[in-house]
Amino acid sequence: MRAVLAAALLACPLPVAAADLFVAPGRWDSPCSSGDPCGLDHANAVAQPGDRVLLAPGVYEQFIAPGRSGLPGARITYLGLESDTAAVRVGAIVLAGNHITVKWVSTLPGGEAEIVYDTDYAAGAGPVSGVRDSLYGCSVGTLLLHGAKHSVVAACKVNGAVAIKANDASTGFRPALCTPDSQIVANAEHDTIRACRIELGDIRPGERRFHVAGFAQHCL
């Protein structure tokens, strides 16, 4: 009987215990509690699958850049202020992990939002990165999906260029040589940008403000 129960527990692991991490500007390595919030960099380092990172209004020079991935049933979620997207402003959003969501956050002027395959991250965390991440209700500068897979950007405002390419921003070929880029590890696949307002700005001759390249597949 015990062996059967143990096998059942292995087949159906218990839910991951989640925590709310409270974050405020100008803070550092505090406990991330409501009474003693921590800094954004510290929250990036300690957030676990299932956790919510609650960002107090203000300006953060740091990036949203979680140091680990969430899980399919336990995402890591960063939350700004639903009633005022501009209330929480961060330097940039860089999602190289998997199963991560960011809602109601703005980047500082020119700040990038990236969902990317990162070789170093994947080497330490597993064979994939930039998978099933999402941005919702955010206002960002340049939007970059580089080697991202099954990720969604919805109801966002993009105040700059958009690029959907392979990892490391590869377009698939080495410049001037027109030969395949041997550095490609991950192409963008099955990504979706929906219900977004995209302000590309002035487009000068030779510029590519909305650039899809690097063997992107099944993106919408």
mmCIF file of C-alpha atoms in Angstrom:
data_model
loop_
_atom_site.group_PDB
_atom_site.id
_atom_site.type_symbol
_atom_site.label_atom_id
_atom_site.label_comp_id
_atom_site.label_asym_id
_atom_site.label_seq_id
_atom_site.Cartn_x
_atom_site.Cartn_y
_atom_site.Cartn_z
ATOM 1 C CA MET A 1 0.000 0.000 0.000
ATOM 2 C CA ARG A 2 2.787 2.436 0.894
ATOM 3 C CA ALA A 3 4.545 1.679 -2.386
ATOM 4 C CA VAL A 4 1.349 2.417 -4.302
ATOM 5 C CA LEU A 5 0.851 5.706 -2.413
ATOM 6 C CA ALA A 6 4.467 6.740 -3.037
ATOM 7 C CA ALA A 7 4.095 6.023 -6.745
ATOM 8 C CA ALA A 8 0.887 8.081 -6.850
ATOM 9 C CA LEU A 9 2.599 11.051 -5.196
ATOM 10 C CA LEU A 10 5.429 10.898 -7.707
ATOM 11 C CA ALA A 11 2.951 10.814 -10.571
ATOM 12 C CA CYS A 12 0.929 13.728 -9.141
ATOM 13 C CA PRO A 13 3.322 16.071 -7.280
ATOM 14 C CA LEU A 14 1.868 18.393 -4.692
ATOM 15 C CA PRO A 15 1.231 22.027 -5.776
ATOM 16 C CA VAL A 16 4.122 24.420 -5.322
ATOM 17 C CA ALA A 17 3.627 26.728 -2.344
ATOM 18 C CA ALA A 18 3.429 30.291 -3.638
ATOM 19 C CA ALA A 19 4.408 33.545 -1.962
ATOM 20 C CA ASP A 20 3.769 37.240 -2.571
ATOM 21 C CA LEU A 21 7.020 39.205 -2.830
ATOM 22 C CA PHE A 22 6.554 42.921 -2.111
ATOM 23 C CA VAL A 23 8.939 45.213 -3.993
ATOM 24 C CA ALA A 24 9.528 48.966 -3.768
ATOM 25 C CA PRO A 25 11.967 51.447 -5.367
ATOM 26 C CA GLY A 26 15.183 52.160 -3.501
ATOM 27 C CA ARG A 27 15.137 48.901 -1.533
ATOM 28 C CA TRP A 28 17.687 46.090 -1.455
ATOM 29 C CA ASP A 29 17.928 42.697 0.288
ATOM 30 C CA SER A 30 14.954 43.027 2.620
ATOM 31 C CA PRO A 31 12.555 40.138 3.341
ATOM 32 C CA CYS A 32 10.144 41.141 0.507
ATOM 33 C CA SER A 33 7.282 41.367 3.019
ATOM 34 C CA SER A 34 4.473 43.900 2.959
ATOM 35 C CA GLY A 35 6.051 45.736 5.890
ATOM 36 C CA ASP A 36 9.618 45.439 4.626
ATOM 37 C CA PRO A 37 9.665 45.294 0.814
ATOM 38 C CA CYS A 38 12.793 44.350 -1.094
ATOM 39 C CA GLY A 39 14.453 45.699 -4.223
ATOM 40 C CA LEU A 40 13.655 44.453 -7.717
ATOM 41 C CA ASP A 41 17.052 42.816 -8.223
ATOM 42 C CA HIS A 42 16.591 40.838 -5.010
ATOM 43 C CA ALA A 43 13.097 39.738 -6.015
ATOM 44 C CA ASN A 44 14.482 38.592 -9.380
ATOM 45 C CA ALA A 45 16.989 36.428 -7.526
ATOM 46 C CA VAL A 46 14.657 34.825 -4.992
ATOM 47 C CA ALA A 47 11.346 34.428 -6.877
ATOM 48 C CA GLN A 48 10.252 30.799 -7.084
ATOM 49 C CA PRO A 49 7.667 29.049 -9.285
ATOM 50 C CA GLY A 50 4.191 30.173 -8.294
ATOM 51 C CA ASP A 51 5.350 33.435 -6.689
ATOM 52 C CA ARG A 52 3.850 36.837 -7.418
ATOM 53 C CA VAL A 53 6.181 39.844 -7.446
ATOM 54 C CA LEU A 54 4.078 42.887 -6.455
ATOM 55 C CA LEU A 55 5.693 46.125 -7.619
ATOM 56 C CA ALA A 56 4.845 49.299 -5.705
ATOM 57 C CA PRO A 57 4.371 52.434 -7.822
ATOM 58 C CA GLY A 58 7.568 54.269 -8.678
ATOM 59 C CA VAL A 59 10.628 54.251 -10.910
ATOM 60 C CA TYR A 60 12.988 51.269 -10.940
ATOM 61 C CA GLU A 61 16.289 51.612 -12.768
ATOM 62 C CA GLN A 62 16.652 47.817 -12.528
ATOM 63 C CA PHE A 63 15.239 45.340 -15.021
ATOM 64 C CA ILE A 64 12.547 42.751 -14.571
ATOM 65 C CA ALA A 65 14.819 39.772 -15.213
ATOM 66 C CA PRO A 66 13.932 36.681 -13.163
ATOM 67 C CA GLY A 67 16.805 34.370 -12.366
ATOM 68 C CA ARG A 68 14.794 31.166 -12.730
ATOM 69 C CA SER A 69 11.796 29.816 -14.597
ATOM 70 C CA GLY A 70 8.285 29.173 -13.440
ATOM 71 C CA LEU A 71 6.488 25.894 -14.053
ATOM 72 C CA PRO A 72 3.506 25.081 -16.309
ATOM 73 C CA GLY A 73 1.106 25.187 -13.357
ATOM 74 C CA ALA A 74 3.042 27.701 -11.286
ATOM 75 C CA ARG A 75 4.147 30.740 -13.236
ATOM 76 C CA ILE A 76 6.315 33.525 -11.832
ATOM 77 C CA THR A 77 4.174 36.647 -12.210
ATOM 78 C CA TYR A 78 5.239 40.305 -11.952
ATOM 79 C CA LEU A 79 2.354 42.700 -11.289
ATOM 80 C CA GLY A 80 2.266 46.465 -11.602
ATOM 81 C CA LEU A 81 -0.877 48.539 -11.062
ATOM 82 C CA GLU A 82 -3.834 47.461 -13.222
ATOM 83 C CA SER A 83 -5.552 50.847 -12.923
ATOM 84 C CA ASP A 84 -2.466 52.786 -14.083
ATOM 85 C CA THR A 85 0.113 51.020 -16.225
ATOM 86 C CA ALA A 86 2.437 54.046 -16.043
ATOM 87 C CA ALA A 87 2.592 53.918 -12.231
ATOM 88 C CA VAL A 88 5.324 51.248 -12.256
ATOM 89 C CA ARG A 89 8.270 51.968 -14.555
ATOM 90 C CA VAL A 90 11.302 49.715 -14.911
ATOM 91 C CA GLY A 91 14.537 49.939 -16.887
ATOM 92 C CA ALA A 92 13.626 47.032 -19.155
ATOM 93 C CA ILE A 93 11.927 43.642 -19.205
ATOM 94 C CA VAL A 94 14.146 40.673 -20.074
ATOM 95 C CA LEU A 95 12.496 37.249 -19.975
ATOM 96 C CA ALA A 96 14.981 34.481 -20.725
ATOM 97 C CA GLY A 97 13.285 31.886 -18.530
ATOM 98 C CA ASN A 98 10.081 29.963 -19.101
ATOM 99 C CA HIS A 99 6.512 30.344 -17.815
ATOM 100 C CA ILE A 100 6.895 33.968 -16.697
ATOM 101 C CA THR A 101 4.213 36.673 -16.900
ATOM 102 C CA VAL A 102 4.513 40.463 -16.579
ATOM 103 C CA LYS A 103 1.359 42.593 -16.275
ATOM 104 C CA TRP A 104 0.658 46.340 -16.113
ATOM 105 C CA VAL A 105 4.248 47.594 -16.144
ATOM 106 C CA SER A 106 5.920 50.287 -18.263
ATOM 107 C CA THR A 107 9.549 50.551 -19.269
ATOM 108 C CA LEU A 108 11.419 53.811 -19.009
ATOM 109 C CA PRO A 109 11.735 55.718 -22.314
ATOM 110 C CA GLY A 110 13.561 53.562 -24.829
ATOM 111 C CA GLY A 111 13.469 50.531 -22.533
ATOM 112 C CA GLU A 112 13.274 47.179 -24.268
ATOM 113 C CA ALA A 113 10.930 44.297 -23.604
ATOM 114 C CA GLU A 114 12.618 41.043 -24.608
ATOM 115 C CA ILE A 115 11.453 37.447 -24.655
ATOM 116 C CA VAL A 116 14.561 35.599 -25.717
ATOM 117 C CA TYR A 117 16.396 32.327 -25.936
ATOM 118 C CA ASP A 118 19.580 32.843 -23.944
ATOM 119 C CA THR A 119 22.364 30.296 -24.430
ATOM 120 C CA ASP A 120 23.878 30.825 -20.972
ATOM 121 C CA TYR A 121 20.499 30.592 -19.237
ATOM 122 C CA ALA A 122 19.547 27.448 -21.136
ATOM 123 C CA ALA A 123 22.888 25.819 -20.315
ATOM 124 C CA GLY A 124 22.205 26.161 -16.599
ATOM 125 C CA ALA A 125 18.440 25.751 -16.463
ATOM 126 C CA GLY A 126 17.709 23.233 -19.194
ATOM 127 C CA PRO A 127 17.710 22.956 -22.969
ATOM 128 C CA VAL A 128 15.150 25.712 -23.608
ATOM 129 C CA SER A 129 14.489 29.296 -22.585
ATOM 130 C CA GLY A 130 12.087 32.045 -23.587
ATOM 131 C CA VAL A 131 9.196 29.547 -23.731
ATOM 132 C CA ARG A 132 5.545 30.298 -22.875
ATOM 133 C CA ASP A 133 6.258 33.739 -21.419
ATOM 134 C CA SER A 134 3.727 36.559 -21.629
ATOM 135 C CA LEU A 135 3.409 40.326 -21.446
ATOM 136 C CA TYR A 136 -0.038 41.783 -20.794
ATOM 137 C CA GLY A 137 -1.214 45.371 -20.497
ATOM 138 C CA CYS A 138 2.324 46.773 -20.576
ATOM 139 C CA SER A 139 3.772 49.863 -22.240
ATOM 140 C CA VAL A 140 7.260 49.229 -23.614
ATOM 141 C CA GLY A 141 9.852 50.549 -26.015
ATOM 142 C CA THR A 142 11.363 48.124 -28.509
ATOM 143 C CA LEU A 143 9.762 44.670 -28.491
ATOM 144 C CA LEU A 144 12.156 41.805 -29.191
ATOM 145 C CA LEU A 145 11.184 38.153 -29.619
ATOM 146 C CA HIS A 146 14.503 36.430 -30.293
ATOM 147 C CA GLY A 147 14.218 32.665 -30.296
ATOM 148 C CA ALA A 148 11.061 32.856 -28.185
ATOM 149 C CA LYS A 149 8.567 30.008 -28.449
ATOM 150 C CA HIS A 150 4.842 29.851 -27.659
ATOM 151 C CA SER A 151 4.965 33.298 -26.032
ATOM 152 C CA VAL A 152 2.247 35.956 -26.094
ATOM 153 C CA VAL A 153 2.280 39.761 -26.042
ATOM 154 C CA ALA A 154 -1.279 41.041 -25.573
ATOM 155 C CA ALA A 155 -3.024 44.366 -24.965
ATOM 156 C CA CYS A 156 0.325 46.180 -24.834
ATOM 157 C CA LYS A 157 1.539 49.481 -26.255
ATOM 158 C CA VAL A 158 4.857 49.308 -28.109
ATOM 159 C CA ASN A 159 6.569 52.673 -28.580
ATOM 160 C CA GLY A 160 9.220 51.587 -31.054
ATOM 161 C CA ALA A 161 10.409 48.843 -33.335
ATOM 162 C CA VAL A 162 9.408 45.175 -33.244
ATOM 163 C CA ALA A 163 11.780 42.331 -34.127
ATOM 164 C CA ILE A 164 10.984 38.620 -34.376
ATOM 165 C CA LYS A 165 14.232 36.786 -35.068
ATOM 166 C CA ALA A 166 16.378 33.846 -34.053
ATOM 167 C CA ASN A 167 18.467 33.873 -30.867
ATOM 168 C CA ASP A 168 21.084 36.627 -30.523
ATOM 169 C CA ALA A 169 18.971 38.692 -32.958
ATOM 170 C CA SER A 170 20.177 36.621 -35.883
ATOM 171 C CA THR A 171 18.442 37.154 -39.215
ATOM 172 C CA GLY A 172 19.525 33.699 -40.367
ATOM 173 C CA PHE A 173 22.508 34.670 -42.488
ATOM 174 C CA ARG A 174 25.909 36.147 -41.841
ATOM 175 C CA PRO A 175 26.110 39.763 -43.054
ATOM 176 C CA ALA A 176 27.608 40.265 -46.513
ATOM 177 C CA LEU A 177 28.401 36.538 -46.928
ATOM 178 C CA CYS A 178 24.813 35.358 -47.362
ATOM 179 C CA THR A 179 25.646 32.036 -45.753
ATOM 180 C CA PRO A 180 23.615 30.421 -42.957
ATOM 181 C CA ASP A 181 24.454 31.700 -39.480
ATOM 182 C CA SER A 182 25.958 28.785 -37.559
ATOM 183 C CA GLN A 183 25.162 30.513 -34.239
ATOM 184 C CA ILE A 184 21.427 29.915 -34.562
ATOM 185 C CA VAL A 185 20.252 27.657 -31.755
ATOM 186 C CA ALA A 186 16.591 28.665 -31.520
ATOM 187 C CA ASN A 187 14.163 30.224 -33.973
ATOM 188 C CA ALA A 188 11.056 32.164 -32.983
ATOM 189 C CA GLU A 189 8.106 29.758 -33.174
ATOM 190 C CA HIS A 190 4.384 29.954 -32.384
ATOM 191 C CA ASP A 191 4.605 33.441 -30.842
ATOM 192 C CA THR A 192 1.613 35.800 -30.876
ATOM 193 C CA ILE A 193 1.265 39.587 -30.726
ATOM 194 C CA ARG A 194 -2.397 40.484 -30.331
ATOM 195 C CA ALA A 195 -4.576 43.507 -29.503
ATOM 196 C CA CYS A 196 -1.494 45.731 -29.206
ATOM 197 C CA ARG A 197 -0.944 49.327 -30.307
ATOM 198 C CA ILE A 198 2.419 49.611 -32.066
ATOM 199 C CA GLU A 199 3.862 53.089 -32.689
ATOM 200 C CA LEU A 200 6.728 52.456 -35.111
ATOM 201 C CA GLY A 201 7.645 56.138 -35.386
ATOM 202 C CA ASP A 202 9.351 57.639 -38.423
ATOM 203 C CA ILE A 203 10.699 55.012 -40.817
ATOM 204 C CA ARG A 204 13.700 56.177 -42.806
ATOM 205 C CA PRO A 205 14.991 54.582 -46.022
ATOM 206 C CA GLY A 206 16.749 51.320 -45.231
ATOM 207 C CA GLU A 207 15.266 50.970 -41.741
ATOM 208 C CA ARG A 208 13.312 47.904 -40.694
ATOM 209 C CA ARG A 209 11.071 48.936 -37.850
ATOM 210 C CA PHE A 210 9.014 45.738 -37.964
ATOM 211 C CA HIS A 211 11.447 42.970 -38.829
ATOM 212 C CA VAL A 212 10.599 39.277 -39.055
ATOM 213 C CA ALA A 213 13.559 37.064 -39.961
ATOM 214 C CA GLY A 214 15.729 34.151 -38.857
ATOM 215 C CA PHE A 215 13.364 31.372 -39.962
ATOM 216 C CA ALA A 216 10.498 32.499 -37.712
ATOM 217 C CA GLN A 217 7.706 29.940 -37.881
ATOM 218 C CA HIS A 218 3.962 29.918 -37.125
ATOM 219 C CA CYS A 219 4.022 33.399 -35.521
ATOM 220 C CA LEU A 220 0.998 35.684 -35.576
#
